[in-house]
Amino acid sequence: MKVLVINGSPRADQCTATALEEMMKTLQAEGVETELVHVGKTNIRGCISCNYCRKHGRCMFKDIVNETAQKFEEADGIIVGSPVYFSSPNGTLLSFLDRLFYSTSFSKHMKVGAAVVSCRRGGATASFDVLNKYFTISGMTVAGSTYWNQVHGFTAEDVKKDLEGLQTMRNLARNMAFLMKAIADAKEKYGLPKQELEAFTSFPDGK
Ligand SMILES: Cc1cc2nc3c(=O)[nH]c(=O)nc-3n(C[C@H](O)[C@H](O)[C@H](O)COP(=O)(O)O)c2cc1C
């Protein structure tokens, strides 16, 4: 079992990192391997809708998105962590996720996703909702916890004092490990559920 961990914050060792670290420790204790990719300080441009990826199976911009794609394909689950910027995930992370999810054609069906957000005071659930949508449109399963997956603070020290936030991260990691193991077993027993992909309707008349 392997989980890819994305830190969208430009601050590699502060609040989001503290929450992710708590999850990684717990996952490792559950026998799950983790790999951390820090994207927040990288120069990542947004998707330009050129559809190069439709032909080539990768984004035309040769950067961390394509480098991460293979790691995502091999992973059983993904954790995406973000600081809250004006009640949304931070912009660099959104550019990264738009291009990662749009440019990759490998199946994400029944991979397990978990979104984690860090804010000083507000905007956590709005940001959490945005991140979960990358998972649910991709046929993934979303792991839950004992509260919404958020921590609070302006520094790593603040987050270390957010005991409920860290508890939420540990419970989330355990639920994620359980789901990945259960899905692997169920895949062997039943196979993956059928997915119909033929219809692609953009207009009410179906054309
Ligand atoms: C541009 C910017 C916008 C922010 N907007 C919010 C916000 O809307 N709500 C909030 O509670 N904190 C906001 N913050 C604070 C950070 O979200 C918060 O301190 C977070 O825990 C930092 O995580 P990090 O240390 O991983 O970067 C903002 C910070 C920045 C730099």
PDB file of C-alpha atoms and ligand atoms in Angstrom:
ATOM      1  CA  MET A   1       0.000   0.000   0.000  1.00  0.00           C
ATOM      2  CA  LYS A   2       1.316   3.405  -0.913  1.00  0.00           C
ATOM      3  CA  VAL A   3       0.009   6.919  -0.383  1.00  0.00           C
ATOM      4  CA  LEU A   4       1.150   9.963  -2.297  1.00  0.00           C
ATOM      5  CA  VAL A   5       1.113  13.075  -0.110  1.00  0.00           C
ATOM      6  CA  ILE A   6       0.907  16.499  -1.743  1.00  0.00           C
ATOM      7  CA  ASN A   7       1.731  19.615   0.255  1.00  0.00           C
ATOM      8  CA  GLY A   8       0.322  22.632  -1.569  1.00  0.00           C
ATOM      9  CA  SER A   9       1.635  25.194   0.888  1.00  0.00           C
ATOM     10  CA  PRO A  10       4.643  27.288  -0.091  1.00  0.00           C
ATOM     11  CA  ARG A  11       5.775  26.832   3.518  1.00  0.00           C
ATOM     12  CA  ALA A  12       7.244  23.335   3.555  1.00  0.00           C
ATOM     13  CA  ASP A  13       7.427  22.944   7.337  1.00  0.00           C
ATOM     14  CA  GLN A  14       4.573  24.925   8.818  1.00  0.00           C
ATOM     15  CA  CYS A  15       0.874  24.301   9.412  1.00  0.00           C
ATOM     16  CA  THR A  16      -0.187  22.071   6.505  1.00  0.00           C
ATOM     17  CA  ALA A  17       3.086  20.163   6.837  1.00  0.00           C
ATOM     18  CA  THR A  18       2.390  19.496  10.536  1.00  0.00           C
ATOM     19  CA  ALA A  19      -1.024  18.017   9.731  1.00  0.00           C
ATOM     20  CA  LEU A  20       0.415  15.917   6.903  1.00  0.00           C
ATOM     21  CA  GLU A  21       3.282  14.728   9.096  1.00  0.00           C
ATOM     22  CA  GLU A  22       0.771  13.471  11.689  1.00  0.00           C
ATOM     23  CA  MET A  23      -1.019  11.526   8.962  1.00  0.00           C
ATOM     24  CA  MET A  24       2.194  10.103   7.499  1.00  0.00           C
ATOM     25  CA  LYS A  25       3.384   8.848  10.914  1.00  0.00           C
ATOM     26  CA  THR A  26       0.035   7.146  11.484  1.00  0.00           C
ATOM     27  CA  LEU A  27      -0.052   5.613   8.005  1.00  0.00           C
ATOM     28  CA  GLN A  28       3.463   4.252   8.422  1.00  0.00           C
ATOM     29  CA  ALA A  29       2.436   2.685  11.743  1.00  0.00           C
ATOM     30  CA  GLU A  30      -0.388   1.010   9.796  1.00  0.00           C
ATOM     31  CA  GLY A  31       2.166  -0.453   7.373  1.00  0.00           C
ATOM     32  CA  VAL A  32       1.428   2.015   4.580  1.00  0.00           C
ATOM     33  CA  GLU A  33       4.288   3.601   2.646  1.00  0.00           C
ATOM     34  CA  THR A  34       4.136   7.377   2.070  1.00  0.00           C
ATOM     35  CA  GLU A  35       5.833   9.707  -0.389  1.00  0.00           C
ATOM     36  CA  LEU A  36       5.692  13.449   0.101  1.00  0.00           C
ATOM     37  CA  VAL A  37       5.745  15.868  -2.831  1.00  0.00           C
ATOM     38  CA  HIS A  38       6.018  19.541  -1.989  1.00  0.00           C
ATOM     39  CA  VAL A  39       4.460  21.585  -4.776  1.00  0.00           C
ATOM     40  CA  GLY A  40       3.688  24.888  -3.048  1.00  0.00           C
ATOM     41  CA  LYS A  41       6.863  26.770  -3.910  1.00  0.00           C
ATOM     42  CA  THR A  42       7.090  25.529  -7.466  1.00  0.00           C
ATOM     43  CA  ASN A  43       6.350  27.717 -10.446  1.00  0.00           C
ATOM     44  CA  ILE A  44       3.228  25.940 -11.728  1.00  0.00           C
ATOM     45  CA  ARG A  45       1.140  27.552 -14.416  1.00  0.00           C
ATOM     46  CA  GLY A  46      -2.548  26.828 -14.900  1.00  0.00           C
ATOM     47  CA  CYS A  47      -4.181  24.609 -17.541  1.00  0.00           C
ATOM     48  CA  ILE A  48      -4.442  26.352 -20.928  1.00  0.00           C
ATOM     49  CA  SER A  49      -7.034  23.891 -22.299  1.00  0.00           C
ATOM     50  CA  CYS A  50      -4.835  23.012 -25.310  1.00  0.00           C
ATOM     51  CA  ASN A  51      -5.816  19.323 -25.069  1.00  0.00           C
ATOM     52  CA  TYR A  52      -2.245  18.195 -25.846  1.00  0.00           C
ATOM     53  CA  CYS A  53      -2.815  15.655 -23.055  1.00  0.00           C
ATOM     54  CA  ARG A  54      -5.713  14.035 -24.944  1.00  0.00           C
ATOM     55  CA  LYS A  55      -3.238  12.902 -27.627  1.00  0.00           C
ATOM     56  CA  HIS A  56      -0.110  12.357 -25.589  1.00  0.00           C
ATOM     57  CA  GLY A  57      -1.372  11.277 -22.162  1.00  0.00           C
ATOM     58  CA  ARG A  58       0.646  13.949 -20.402  1.00  0.00           C
ATOM     59  CA  CYS A  59       0.657  17.707 -19.990  1.00  0.00           C
ATOM     60  CA  MET A  60       2.555  19.758 -22.574  1.00  0.00           C
ATOM     61  CA  PHE A  61       4.320  21.678 -19.785  1.00  0.00           C
ATOM     62  CA  LYS A  62       7.259  19.606 -18.588  1.00  0.00           C
ATOM     63  CA  ASP A  63       7.234  20.229 -14.870  1.00  0.00           C
ATOM     64  CA  ILE A  64       6.316  18.734 -11.519  1.00  0.00           C
ATOM     65  CA  VAL A  65       2.821  17.795 -12.764  1.00  0.00           C
ATOM     66  CA  ASN A  66       4.140  15.165 -15.178  1.00  0.00           C
ATOM     67  CA  GLU A  67       6.767  14.080 -12.656  1.00  0.00           C
ATOM     68  CA  THR A  68       4.049  13.461 -10.068  1.00  0.00           C
ATOM     69  CA  ALA A  69       1.622  11.753 -12.461  1.00  0.00           C
ATOM     70  CA  GLN A  70       3.478   8.431 -12.420  1.00  0.00           C
ATOM     71  CA  LYS A  71       3.654   8.467  -8.624  1.00  0.00           C
ATOM     72  CA  PHE A  72      -0.090   9.062  -8.508  1.00  0.00           C
ATOM     73  CA  GLU A  73      -0.725   6.178 -10.921  1.00  0.00           C
ATOM     74  CA  GLU A  74       1.251   3.798  -8.713  1.00  0.00           C
ATOM     75  CA  ALA A  75      -0.340   4.968  -5.436  1.00  0.00           C
ATOM     76  CA  ASP A  76      -3.359   3.390  -3.749  1.00  0.00           C
ATOM     77  CA  GLY A  77      -4.302   6.713  -2.221  1.00  0.00           C
ATOM     78  CA  ILE A  78      -3.540  10.403  -2.294  1.00  0.00           C
ATOM     79  CA  ILE A  79      -3.598  13.079   0.392  1.00  0.00           C
ATOM     80  CA  VAL A  80      -3.821  16.684  -0.746  1.00  0.00           C
ATOM     81  CA  GLY A  81      -2.992  19.311   1.861  1.00  0.00           C
ATOM     82  CA  SER A  82      -3.596  23.015   1.429  1.00  0.00           C
ATOM     83  CA  PRO A  83      -3.464  26.243   3.403  1.00  0.00           C
ATOM     84  CA  VAL A  84      -6.620  28.322   3.110  1.00  0.00           C
ATOM     85  CA  TYR A  85      -6.170  31.449   0.996  1.00  0.00           C
ATOM     86  CA  PHE A  86      -9.246  33.685   0.931  1.00  0.00           C
ATOM     87  CA  SER A  87     -11.470  30.707   1.755  1.00  0.00           C
ATOM     88  CA  SER A  88     -10.053  28.532  -1.040  1.00  0.00           C
ATOM     89  CA  PRO A  89      -7.136  26.160  -1.507  1.00  0.00           C
ATOM     90  CA  ASN A  90      -4.005  28.099  -2.511  1.00  0.00           C
ATOM     91  CA  GLY A  91      -3.647  29.017  -6.189  1.00  0.00           C
ATOM     92  CA  THR A  92      -0.455  27.090  -6.949  1.00  0.00           C
ATOM     93  CA  LEU A  93      -2.056  23.899  -5.678  1.00  0.00           C
ATOM     94  CA  LEU A  94      -5.200  24.455  -7.738  1.00  0.00           C
ATOM     95  CA  SER A  95      -3.131  24.920 -10.915  1.00  0.00           C
ATOM     96  CA  PHE A  96      -1.259  21.727 -10.049  1.00  0.00           C
ATOM     97  CA  LEU A  97      -4.429  19.720  -9.395  1.00  0.00           C
ATOM     98  CA  ASP A  98      -6.286  21.003 -12.496  1.00  0.00           C
ATOM     99  CA  ARG A  99      -3.434  19.879 -14.691  1.00  0.00           C
ATOM    100  CA  LEU A 100      -2.702  16.619 -12.816  1.00  0.00           C
ATOM    101  CA  PHE A 101      -6.290  15.389 -12.904  1.00  0.00           C
ATOM    102  CA  TYR A 102      -7.061  16.653 -16.422  1.00  0.00           C
ATOM    103  CA  SER A 103      -3.899  15.481 -18.162  1.00  0.00           C
ATOM    104  CA  THR A 104      -3.727  11.931 -16.815  1.00  0.00           C
ATOM    105  CA  SER A 105      -5.746   9.172 -18.448  1.00  0.00           C
ATOM    106  CA  PHE A 106      -4.899   6.293 -16.081  1.00  0.00           C
ATOM    107  CA  SER A 107      -7.775   5.027 -13.965  1.00  0.00           C
ATOM    108  CA  LYS A 108      -8.177   6.573 -10.546  1.00  0.00           C
ATOM    109  CA  HIS A 109     -11.185   4.364  -9.877  1.00  0.00           C
ATOM    110  CA  MET A 110     -11.333   3.362  -6.175  1.00  0.00           C
ATOM    111  CA  LYS A 111      -8.090   5.048  -5.237  1.00  0.00           C
ATOM    112  CA  VAL A 112      -8.660   6.619  -1.842  1.00  0.00           C
ATOM    113  CA  GLY A 113      -8.466  10.408  -1.513  1.00  0.00           C
ATOM    114  CA  ALA A 114      -8.194  12.616   1.542  1.00  0.00           C
ATOM    115  CA  ALA A 115      -8.170  16.415   1.553  1.00  0.00           C
ATOM    116  CA  VAL A 116      -6.572  18.283   4.453  1.00  0.00           C
ATOM    117  CA  VAL A 117      -6.787  22.031   4.998  1.00  0.00           C
ATOM    118  CA  SER A 118      -5.107  24.427   7.379  1.00  0.00           C
ATOM    119  CA  CYS A 119      -6.450  27.856   8.208  1.00  0.00           C
ATOM    120  CA  ARG A 120      -5.874  30.456  10.855  1.00  0.00           C
ATOM    121  CA  ARG A 121      -9.572  31.084  11.481  1.00  0.00           C
ATOM    122  CA  GLY A 122     -12.043  30.584   8.612  1.00  0.00           C
ATOM    123  CA  GLY A 123     -12.667  29.154   5.162  1.00  0.00           C
ATOM    124  CA  ALA A 124     -11.685  25.589   5.982  1.00  0.00           C
ATOM    125  CA  THR A 125     -14.812  23.778   4.842  1.00  0.00           C
ATOM    126  CA  ALA A 126     -15.139  25.797   1.623  1.00  0.00           C
ATOM    127  CA  SER A 127     -11.555  24.810   0.735  1.00  0.00           C
ATOM    128  CA  PHE A 128     -12.146  21.209   1.814  1.00  0.00           C
ATOM    129  CA  ASP A 129     -15.144  20.996  -0.541  1.00  0.00           C
ATOM    130  CA  VAL A 130     -13.084  22.216  -3.504  1.00  0.00           C
ATOM    131  CA  LEU A 131     -10.371  19.609  -2.956  1.00  0.00           C
ATOM    132  CA  ASN A 132     -12.777  16.702  -2.521  1.00  0.00           C
ATOM    133  CA  LYS A 133     -14.286  17.375  -5.940  1.00  0.00           C
ATOM    134  CA  TYR A 134     -11.091  16.290  -7.725  1.00  0.00           C
ATOM    135  CA  PHE A 135     -11.552  12.891  -6.093  1.00  0.00           C
ATOM    136  CA  THR A 136     -15.262  12.398  -6.569  1.00  0.00           C
ATOM    137  CA  ILE A 137     -15.290  13.253 -10.293  1.00  0.00           C
ATOM    138  CA  SER A 138     -12.563  10.648 -10.771  1.00  0.00           C
ATOM    139  CA  GLY A 139     -14.411   7.637  -9.347  1.00  0.00           C
ATOM    140  CA  MET A 140     -12.289   7.737  -6.220  1.00  0.00           C
ATOM    141  CA  THR A 141     -13.420   7.018  -2.681  1.00  0.00           C
ATOM    142  CA  VAL A 142     -13.116   9.740  -0.068  1.00  0.00           C
ATOM    143  CA  ALA A 143     -11.924   8.917   3.449  1.00  0.00           C
ATOM    144  CA  GLY A 144     -13.601  10.695   6.346  1.00  0.00           C
ATOM    145  CA  SER A 145     -12.616  11.322   9.927  1.00  0.00           C
ATOM    146  CA  THR A 146     -14.094  12.390  13.260  1.00  0.00           C
ATOM    147  CA  TYR A 147     -14.367  16.007  12.155  1.00  0.00           C
ATOM    148  CA  TRP A 148     -13.779  17.799   8.854  1.00  0.00           C
ATOM    149  CA  ASN A 149     -10.133  17.374   7.937  1.00  0.00           C
ATOM    150  CA  GLN A 150      -8.826  20.700   9.189  1.00  0.00           C
ATOM    151  CA  VAL A 151      -6.224  22.127  11.529  1.00  0.00           C
ATOM    152  CA  HIS A 152      -5.922  25.698  12.777  1.00  0.00           C
ATOM    153  CA  GLY A 153      -2.925  27.978  13.115  1.00  0.00           C
ATOM    154  CA  PHE A 154      -0.523  30.448  11.645  1.00  0.00           C
ATOM    155  CA  THR A 155       2.620  28.499  12.562  1.00  0.00           C
ATOM    156  CA  ALA A 156       3.548  24.854  13.090  1.00  0.00           C
ATOM    157  CA  GLU A 157       3.632  25.530  16.845  1.00  0.00           C
ATOM    158  CA  ASP A 158      -0.018  26.656  16.740  1.00  0.00           C
ATOM    159  CA  VAL A 159      -1.051  23.484  14.928  1.00  0.00           C
ATOM    160  CA  LYS A 160       0.770  21.323  17.485  1.00  0.00           C
ATOM    161  CA  LYS A 161      -1.559  22.856  20.087  1.00  0.00           C
ATOM    162  CA  ASP A 162      -4.644  21.995  17.999  1.00  0.00           C
ATOM    163  CA  LEU A 163      -5.094  18.619  19.658  1.00  0.00           C
ATOM    164  CA  GLU A 164      -8.460  17.908  18.066  1.00  0.00           C
ATOM    165  CA  GLY A 165      -7.097  18.823  14.644  1.00  0.00           C
ATOM    166  CA  LEU A 166      -4.197  16.373  15.050  1.00  0.00           C
ATOM    167  CA  GLN A 167      -6.547  13.709  16.383  1.00  0.00           C
ATOM    168  CA  THR A 168      -8.690  14.225  13.267  1.00  0.00           C
ATOM    169  CA  MET A 169      -5.564  13.647  11.143  1.00  0.00           C
ATOM    170  CA  ARG A 170      -4.680  10.398  12.926  1.00  0.00           C
ATOM    171  CA  ASN A 171      -8.224   9.050  12.644  1.00  0.00           C
ATOM    172  CA  LEU A 172      -8.308  10.079   8.992  1.00  0.00           C
ATOM    173  CA  ALA A 173      -5.045   8.223   8.321  1.00  0.00           C
ATOM    174  CA  ARG A 174      -6.362   5.061  10.004  1.00  0.00           C
ATOM    175  CA  ASN A 175      -9.615   5.217   8.063  1.00  0.00           C
ATOM    176  CA  MET A 176      -7.659   5.730   4.879  1.00  0.00           C
ATOM    177  CA  ALA A 177      -5.412   2.724   5.572  1.00  0.00           C
ATOM    178  CA  PHE A 178      -8.470   0.581   6.330  1.00  0.00           C
ATOM    179  CA  LEU A 179     -10.241   1.664   3.151  1.00  0.00           C
ATOM    180  CA  MET A 180      -7.233   0.975   0.950  1.00  0.00           C
ATOM    181  CA  LYS A 181      -6.813  -2.497   2.426  1.00  0.00           C
ATOM    182  CA  ALA A 182     -10.543  -3.228   2.206  1.00  0.00           C
ATOM    183  CA  ILE A 183     -10.690  -2.047  -1.415  1.00  0.00           C
ATOM    184  CA  ALA A 184      -7.671  -4.192  -2.339  1.00  0.00           C
ATOM    185  CA  ASP A 185      -9.404  -7.248  -0.821  1.00  0.00           C
ATOM    186  CA  ALA A 186     -12.732  -6.424  -2.471  1.00  0.00           C
ATOM    187  CA  LYS A 187     -11.010  -5.929  -5.846  1.00  0.00           C
ATOM    188  CA  GLU A 188      -9.713  -9.492  -5.624  1.00  0.00           C
ATOM    189  CA  LYS A 189     -13.041 -10.882  -4.522  1.00  0.00           C
ATOM    190  CA  TYR A 190     -15.463  -8.942  -6.750  1.00  0.00           C
ATOM    191  CA  GLY A 191     -13.376  -6.938  -9.232  1.00  0.00           C
ATOM    192  CA  LEU A 192     -13.944  -3.226  -9.661  1.00  0.00           C
ATOM    193  CA  PRO A 193     -17.511  -2.060 -10.390  1.00  0.00           C
ATOM    194  CA  LYS A 194     -18.260  -1.462 -14.073  1.00  0.00           C
ATOM    195  CA  GLN A 195     -17.958   2.133 -15.234  1.00  0.00           C
ATOM    196  CA  GLU A 196     -19.891   3.296 -18.300  1.00  0.00           C
ATOM    197  CA  LEU A 197     -18.017   6.004 -20.161  1.00  0.00           C
ATOM    198  CA  GLU A 198     -19.694   6.183 -23.574  1.00  0.00           C
ATOM    199  CA  ALA A 199     -22.008   9.150 -22.990  1.00  0.00           C
ATOM    200  CA  PHE A 200     -20.464  12.624 -23.046  1.00  0.00           C
ATOM    201  CA  THR A 201     -23.343  15.061 -23.136  1.00  0.00           C
ATOM    202  CA  SER A 202     -22.654  18.766 -23.331  1.00  0.00           C
ATOM    203  CA  PHE A 203     -25.998  20.097 -24.543  1.00  0.00           C
ATOM    204  CA  PRO A 204     -29.617  19.286 -23.709  1.00  0.00           C
ATOM    205  CA  ASP A 205     -30.226  17.726 -27.167  1.00  0.00           C
ATOM    206  CA  GLY A 206     -27.334  15.307 -26.582  1.00  0.00           C
ATOM    207  CA  LYS A 207     -25.192  16.616 -29.496  1.00  0.00           C
TER     208      LYS A 207
HETATM  209  C1  LIG B   1      -2.710  34.906   0.812  1.00  0.00           C
HETATM  210  C2  LIG B   1      -3.201  34.328   2.108  1.00  0.00           C
HETATM  211  C3  LIG B   1      -4.551  34.246   2.345  1.00  0.00           C
HETATM  212  C4  LIG B   1      -5.040  33.686   3.530  1.00  0.00           C
HETATM  213  N1  LIG B   1      -6.392  33.576   3.708  1.00  0.00           N
HETATM  214  C5  LIG B   1      -6.852  33.004   4.857  1.00  0.00           C
HETATM  215  C6  LIG B   1      -8.267  32.819   5.037  1.00  0.00           C
HETATM  216  O1  LIG B   1      -9.106  33.119   4.186  1.00  0.00           O
HETATM  217  N2  LIG B   1      -8.668  32.273   6.218  1.00  0.00           N
HETATM  218  C7  LIG B   1      -7.793  31.904   7.209  1.00  0.00           C
HETATM  219  O2  LIG B   1      -8.220  31.439   8.235  1.00  0.00           O
HETATM  220  N3  LIG B   1      -6.451  32.027   7.028  1.00  0.00           N
HETATM  221  C8  LIG B   1      -5.970  32.570   5.882  1.00  0.00           C
HETATM  222  N4  LIG B   1      -4.616  32.661   5.682  1.00  0.00           N
HETATM  223  C9  LIG B   1      -3.710  32.081   6.697  1.00  0.00           C
HETATM  224  C10 LIG B   1      -3.293  30.644   6.350  1.00  0.00           C
HETATM  225  O3  LIG B   1      -4.296  29.933   5.695  1.00  0.00           O
HETATM  226  C11 LIG B   1      -2.997  29.834   7.603  1.00  0.00           C
HETATM  227  O4  LIG B   1      -2.100  30.488   8.441  1.00  0.00           O
HETATM  228  C12 LIG B   1      -2.500  28.442   7.261  1.00  0.00           C
HETATM  229  O5  LIG B   1      -2.570  27.645   8.418  1.00  0.00           O
HETATM  230  C13 LIG B   1      -1.065  28.474   6.746  1.00  0.00           C
HETATM  231  O6  LIG B   1      -0.684  27.165   6.372  1.00  0.00           O
HETATM  232  P1  LIG B   1       0.841  26.847   5.959  1.00  0.00           P
HETATM  233  O7  LIG B   1       1.686  27.205   7.154  1.00  0.00           O
HETATM  234  O8  LIG B   1       0.881  25.413   5.653  1.00  0.00           O
HETATM  235  O9  LIG B   1       1.136  27.706   4.777  1.00  0.00           O
HETATM  236  C14 LIG B   1      -4.115  33.224   4.513  1.00  0.00           C
HETATM  237  C15 LIG B   1      -2.735  33.305   4.267  1.00  0.00           C
HETATM  238  C16 LIG B   1      -2.274  33.858   3.084  1.00  0.00           C
HETATM  239  C17 LIG B   1      -0.778  33.908   2.823  1.00  0.00           C
END
